[in-house]
CSV table of C-alpha atoms in Angstrom, one decimal:
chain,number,residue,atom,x,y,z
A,284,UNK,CA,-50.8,87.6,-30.9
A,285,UNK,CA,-51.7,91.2,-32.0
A,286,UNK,CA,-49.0,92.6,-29.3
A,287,UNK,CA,-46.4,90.2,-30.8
A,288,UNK,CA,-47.0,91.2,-34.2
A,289,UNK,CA,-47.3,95.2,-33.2
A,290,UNK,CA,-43.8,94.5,-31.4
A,291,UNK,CA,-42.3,92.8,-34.7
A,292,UNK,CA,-43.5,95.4,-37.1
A,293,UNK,CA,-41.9,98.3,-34.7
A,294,UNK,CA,-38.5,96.6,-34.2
A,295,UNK,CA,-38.5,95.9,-38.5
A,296,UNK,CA,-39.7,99.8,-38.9
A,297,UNK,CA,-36.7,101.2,-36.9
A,298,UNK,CA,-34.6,98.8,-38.5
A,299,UNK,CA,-35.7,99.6,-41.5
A,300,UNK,CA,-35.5,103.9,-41.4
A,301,UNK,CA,-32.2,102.6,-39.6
A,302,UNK,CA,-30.8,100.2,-42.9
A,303,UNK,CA,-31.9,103.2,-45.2
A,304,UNK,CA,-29.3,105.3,-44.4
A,305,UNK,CA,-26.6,102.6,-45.0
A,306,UNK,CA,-28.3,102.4,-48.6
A,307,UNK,CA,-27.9,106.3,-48.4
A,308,UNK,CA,-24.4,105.6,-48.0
A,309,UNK,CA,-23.9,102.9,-50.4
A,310,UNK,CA,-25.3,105.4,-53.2
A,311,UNK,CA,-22.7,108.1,-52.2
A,312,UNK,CA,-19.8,105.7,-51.9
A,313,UNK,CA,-19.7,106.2,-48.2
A,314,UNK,CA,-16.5,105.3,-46.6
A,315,UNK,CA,-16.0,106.2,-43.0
A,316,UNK,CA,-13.1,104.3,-42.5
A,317,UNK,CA,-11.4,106.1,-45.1
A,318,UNK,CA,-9.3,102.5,-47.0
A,319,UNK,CA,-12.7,100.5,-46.9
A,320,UNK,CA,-13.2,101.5,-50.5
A,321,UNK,CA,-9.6,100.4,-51.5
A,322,UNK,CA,-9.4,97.0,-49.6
A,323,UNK,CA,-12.8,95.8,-51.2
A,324,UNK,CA,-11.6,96.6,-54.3
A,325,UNK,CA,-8.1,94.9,-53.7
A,326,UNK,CA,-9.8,92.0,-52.6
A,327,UNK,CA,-12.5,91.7,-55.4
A,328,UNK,CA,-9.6,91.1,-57.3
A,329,UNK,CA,-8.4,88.3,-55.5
A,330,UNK,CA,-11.9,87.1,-55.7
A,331,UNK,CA,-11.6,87.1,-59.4
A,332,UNK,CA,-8.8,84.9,-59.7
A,333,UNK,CA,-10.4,82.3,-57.5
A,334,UNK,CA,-13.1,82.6,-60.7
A,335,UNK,CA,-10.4,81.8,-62.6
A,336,UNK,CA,-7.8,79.4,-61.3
A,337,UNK,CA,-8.9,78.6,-57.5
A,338,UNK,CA,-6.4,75.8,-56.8
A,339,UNK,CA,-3.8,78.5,-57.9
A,340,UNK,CA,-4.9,81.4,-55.9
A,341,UNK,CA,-5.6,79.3,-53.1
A,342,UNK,CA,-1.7,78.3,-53.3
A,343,UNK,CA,-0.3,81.7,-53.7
A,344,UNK,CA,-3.2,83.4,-51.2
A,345,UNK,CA,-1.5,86.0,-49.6
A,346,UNK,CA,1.8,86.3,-51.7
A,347,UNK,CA,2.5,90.2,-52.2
A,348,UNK,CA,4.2,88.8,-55.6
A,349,UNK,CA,1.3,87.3,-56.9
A,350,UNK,CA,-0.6,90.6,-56.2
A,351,UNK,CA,-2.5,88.6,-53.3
A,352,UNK,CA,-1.0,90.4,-50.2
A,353,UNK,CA,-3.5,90.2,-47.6
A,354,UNK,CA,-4.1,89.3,-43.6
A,355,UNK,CA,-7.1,87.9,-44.2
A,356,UNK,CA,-8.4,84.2,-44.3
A,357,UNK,CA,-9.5,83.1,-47.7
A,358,UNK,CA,-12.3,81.5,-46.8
A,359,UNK,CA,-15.1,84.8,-47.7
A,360,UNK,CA,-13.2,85.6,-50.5
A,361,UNK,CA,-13.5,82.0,-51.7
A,362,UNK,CA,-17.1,82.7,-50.7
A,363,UNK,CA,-17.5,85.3,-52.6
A,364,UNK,CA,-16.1,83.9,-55.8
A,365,UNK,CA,-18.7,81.6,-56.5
A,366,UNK,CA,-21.2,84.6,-56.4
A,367,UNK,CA,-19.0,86.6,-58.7
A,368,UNK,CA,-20.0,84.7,-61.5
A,369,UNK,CA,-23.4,85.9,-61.9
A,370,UNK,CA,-23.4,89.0,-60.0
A,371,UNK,CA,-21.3,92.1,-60.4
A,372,UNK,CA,-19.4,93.7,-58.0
A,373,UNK,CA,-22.3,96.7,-57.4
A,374,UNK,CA,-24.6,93.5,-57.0
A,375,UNK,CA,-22.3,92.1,-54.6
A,376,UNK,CA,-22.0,95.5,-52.6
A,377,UNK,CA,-25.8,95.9,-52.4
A,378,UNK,CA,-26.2,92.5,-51.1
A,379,UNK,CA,-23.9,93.0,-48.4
A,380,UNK,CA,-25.4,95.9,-47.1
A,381,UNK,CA,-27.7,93.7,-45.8
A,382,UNK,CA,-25.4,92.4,-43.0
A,383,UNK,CA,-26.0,95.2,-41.5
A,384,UNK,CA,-30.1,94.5,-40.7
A,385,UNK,CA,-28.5,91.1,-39.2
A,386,UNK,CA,-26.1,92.2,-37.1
A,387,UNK,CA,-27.9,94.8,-35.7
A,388,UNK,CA,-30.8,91.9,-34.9
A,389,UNK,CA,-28.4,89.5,-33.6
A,390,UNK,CA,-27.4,92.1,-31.1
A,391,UNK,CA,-30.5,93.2,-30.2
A,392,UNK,CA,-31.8,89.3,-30.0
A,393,UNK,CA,-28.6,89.2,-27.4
A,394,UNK,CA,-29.6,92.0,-25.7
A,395,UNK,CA,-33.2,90.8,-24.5
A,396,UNK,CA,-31.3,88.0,-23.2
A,397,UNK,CA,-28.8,89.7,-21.2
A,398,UNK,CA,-31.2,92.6,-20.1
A,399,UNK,CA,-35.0,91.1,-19.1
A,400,UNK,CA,-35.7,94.0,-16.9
A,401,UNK,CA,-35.3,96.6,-19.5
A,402,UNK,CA,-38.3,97.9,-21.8
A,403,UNK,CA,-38.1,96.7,-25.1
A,404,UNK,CA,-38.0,99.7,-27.0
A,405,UNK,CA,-34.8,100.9,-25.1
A,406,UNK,CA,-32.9,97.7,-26.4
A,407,UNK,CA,-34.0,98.4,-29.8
A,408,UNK,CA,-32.5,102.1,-30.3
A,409,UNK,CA,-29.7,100.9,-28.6
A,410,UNK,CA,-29.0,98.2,-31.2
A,411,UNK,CA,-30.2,100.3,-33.3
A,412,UNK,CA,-27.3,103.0,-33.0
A,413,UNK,CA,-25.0,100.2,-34.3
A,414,UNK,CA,-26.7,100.9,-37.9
A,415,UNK,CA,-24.2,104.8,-37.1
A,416,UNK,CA,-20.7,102.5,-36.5
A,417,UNK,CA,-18.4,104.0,-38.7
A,418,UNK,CA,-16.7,100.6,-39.3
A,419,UNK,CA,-20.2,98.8,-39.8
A,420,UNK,CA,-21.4,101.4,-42.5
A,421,UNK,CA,-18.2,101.3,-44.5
A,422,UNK,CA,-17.7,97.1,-44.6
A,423,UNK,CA,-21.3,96.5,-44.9
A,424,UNK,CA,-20.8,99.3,-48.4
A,425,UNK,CA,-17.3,97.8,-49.2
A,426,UNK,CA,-17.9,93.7,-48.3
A,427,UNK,CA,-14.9,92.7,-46.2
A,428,UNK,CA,-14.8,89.3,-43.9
A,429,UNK,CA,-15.2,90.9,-40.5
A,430,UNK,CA,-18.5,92.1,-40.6
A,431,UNK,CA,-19.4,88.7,-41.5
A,432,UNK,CA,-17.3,87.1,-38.9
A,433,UNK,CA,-18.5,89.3,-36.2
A,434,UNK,CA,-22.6,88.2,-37.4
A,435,UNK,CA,-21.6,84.5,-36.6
A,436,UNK,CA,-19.6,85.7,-33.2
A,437,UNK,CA,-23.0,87.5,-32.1
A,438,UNK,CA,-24.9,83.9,-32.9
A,439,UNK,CA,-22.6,82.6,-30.7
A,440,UNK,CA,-22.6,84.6,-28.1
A,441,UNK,CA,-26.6,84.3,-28.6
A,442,UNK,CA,-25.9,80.5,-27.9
A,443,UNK,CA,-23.9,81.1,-25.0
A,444,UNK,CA,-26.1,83.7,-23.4
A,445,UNK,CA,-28.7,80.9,-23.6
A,446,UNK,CA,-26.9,78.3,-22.8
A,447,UNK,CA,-26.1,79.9,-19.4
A,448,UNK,CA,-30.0,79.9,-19.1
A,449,UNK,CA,-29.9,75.8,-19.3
A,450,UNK,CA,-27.0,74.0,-20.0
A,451,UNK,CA,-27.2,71.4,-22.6
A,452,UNK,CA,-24.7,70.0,-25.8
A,453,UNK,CA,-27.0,70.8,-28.0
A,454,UNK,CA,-26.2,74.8,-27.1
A,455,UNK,CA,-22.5,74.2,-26.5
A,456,UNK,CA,-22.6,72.5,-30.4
A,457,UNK,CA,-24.4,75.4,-31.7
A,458,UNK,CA,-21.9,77.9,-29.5
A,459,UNK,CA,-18.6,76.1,-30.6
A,460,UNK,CA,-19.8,75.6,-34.3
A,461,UNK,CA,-20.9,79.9,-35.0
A,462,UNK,CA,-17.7,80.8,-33.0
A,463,UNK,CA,-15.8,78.3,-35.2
A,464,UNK,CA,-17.3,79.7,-38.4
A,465,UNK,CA,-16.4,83.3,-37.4
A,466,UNK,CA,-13.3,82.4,-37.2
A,467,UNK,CA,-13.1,80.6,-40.5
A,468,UNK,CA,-14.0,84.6,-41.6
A,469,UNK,CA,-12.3,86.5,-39.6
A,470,UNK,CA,-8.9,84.6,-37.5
A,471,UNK,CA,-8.8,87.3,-34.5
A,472,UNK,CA,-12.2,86.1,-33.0
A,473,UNK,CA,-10.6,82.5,-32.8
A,474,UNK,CA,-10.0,83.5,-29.1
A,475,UNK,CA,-13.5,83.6,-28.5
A,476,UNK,CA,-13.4,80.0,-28.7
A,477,UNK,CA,-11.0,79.4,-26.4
A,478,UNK,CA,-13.0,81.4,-23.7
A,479,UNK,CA,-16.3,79.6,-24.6
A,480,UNK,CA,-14.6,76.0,-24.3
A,481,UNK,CA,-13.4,77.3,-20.9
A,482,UNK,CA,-16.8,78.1,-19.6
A,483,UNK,CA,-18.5,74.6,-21.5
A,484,UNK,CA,-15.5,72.2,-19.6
A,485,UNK,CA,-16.6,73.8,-16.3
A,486,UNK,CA,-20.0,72.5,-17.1
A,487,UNK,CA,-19.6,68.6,-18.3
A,488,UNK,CA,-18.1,65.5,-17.2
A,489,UNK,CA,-15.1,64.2,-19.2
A,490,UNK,CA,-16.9,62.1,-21.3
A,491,UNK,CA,-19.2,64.8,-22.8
A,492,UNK,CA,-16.7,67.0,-22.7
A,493,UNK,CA,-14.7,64.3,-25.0
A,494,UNK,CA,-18.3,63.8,-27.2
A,495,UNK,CA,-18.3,68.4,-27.6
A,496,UNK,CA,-14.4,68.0,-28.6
C-alpha cells in the first residue's frame, strides 16, 4: 500500500512541475502554433451564437457568410456553449488547460500497458515530455476540439490495448464508444474506428458481432 501511494504521489509531482509550465504559458499568452490564439477566438464566437440562437447556428454552422467558416464538427463548440453562460472566456481557457494533465495520464496509463518490462519512472518522463508538444501547449491555452478528441482516442486505445489482454464486448463497447466520441470532436480520428472494428470482427462470431454493431 505505502509503495502504491509513493508511486502515485511521484507520477502526480512530475505531472504537476510538468502542468505548471502550461499555466506559465497560459499567463503569457503562449502560442506555439502561431494561429491557436486566433482560431479560439474565431470560434468563441461561434460559441456565442449557439448562446444565443442554437437551432440557427447549428443551421448555418460552417457558412463563411454567416461568419461561421470552420472545418470543424460542432459538437465542442456546442459543448462549450452551455459553459459560456456562466464562465468567461479566461475561465474557459484555464479550465482547459487541464486537458493537458489528462492526456498526458491517458498516455502514460497506455504506456504501462504496452511496455511491462520497462521501469516505471522511464514511462512517466516519457509521457511526461508530451506536457513540451508545441501543439498540446497552444490548444490546451487556446481550447480547440482536437485536444479533446485525441483524450477520448487515447481511452480508446486504452480499451483496445486491454482488450488484446482478454477479449470481451464489454472492452470492444468501451473501445468503439471513446473512439466514436473522438470523433464526434474531432472527424479525422473517425478512421480509427474503422481499424478497431477490423480487429473486434476478427475476434466474434456473427451474432456478437451483430449485438457490438
Amino acid at each position: 500500500m505505502k509503495i502504491d501511494f509513493e508511486k502515485n504521489f511521484f507520477i502526480f509531482f512530475i505531472f504537476l512541475i510538468f502542468y505548471f509550465t502550461i499555466l506559465i504559458g497560459f499567463y503569457l499568452n503562449e502560442d506555439n502554433l502561431g494561429g491557436a490564439i486566433n482560431d479560439s477566438v474565431h470560434h468563441f464566437k461561434i460559441v456565442e451564437k449557439f448562446n444565443d440562437d442554437f437551432l440557427g447556428t447549428l443551421k448555418n454552422f460552417g457558412d463563411p457568410a454567416h461568419g461561421m467558416q470552420t472545418r470543424n464538427s460542432p459538437v465542442f463548440w456546442m459543448f462549450l456553449s452551455f459553459f459560456s453562460e456562466y464562465l468567461s472566456f479566461e475561465n474557459i481557457r484555464l479550465i482547459n488547460t487541464l486537458i493537458s494533465i489528462l492526456i498526458v495520464f491517458a498516455f502514460y496509463k497506455c504506456l504501462i500497458l504496452k511496455f511491462k518490462d520497462q521501469n516505471n519512472f522511464t514511462l512517466v518522463i516519457l509521457s511526461s515530455c508530451l506536457f513540451l508538444s508545441p501543439t498540446l501547449r497552444s490548444l490546451a491555452i487556446w481550447p480547440y476540439s482536437l485536444v479533446w478528441g485525441l483524450f477520448f482516442l487515447l481511452i480508446s486505445i486504452y480499451f483496445f490495448l486491454k482488450f488484446n489482454e482478454s477479449i470481451s464486448i464489454k472492452k470492444s463497447l468501451l473501445i468503439l464508444f471513446f473512439v466514436i466520441l473522438s470523433a464526434y470532436f474531432y472527424p479525422s480520428f473517425s478512421v480509427f474506428y474503422i481499424y478497431f472494428l477490423i480487429k473486434i470482427y476478427k475476434n466474434f462470431t456473427n451474432k456478437k458481432l451483430v449485438l457490438i454493431l
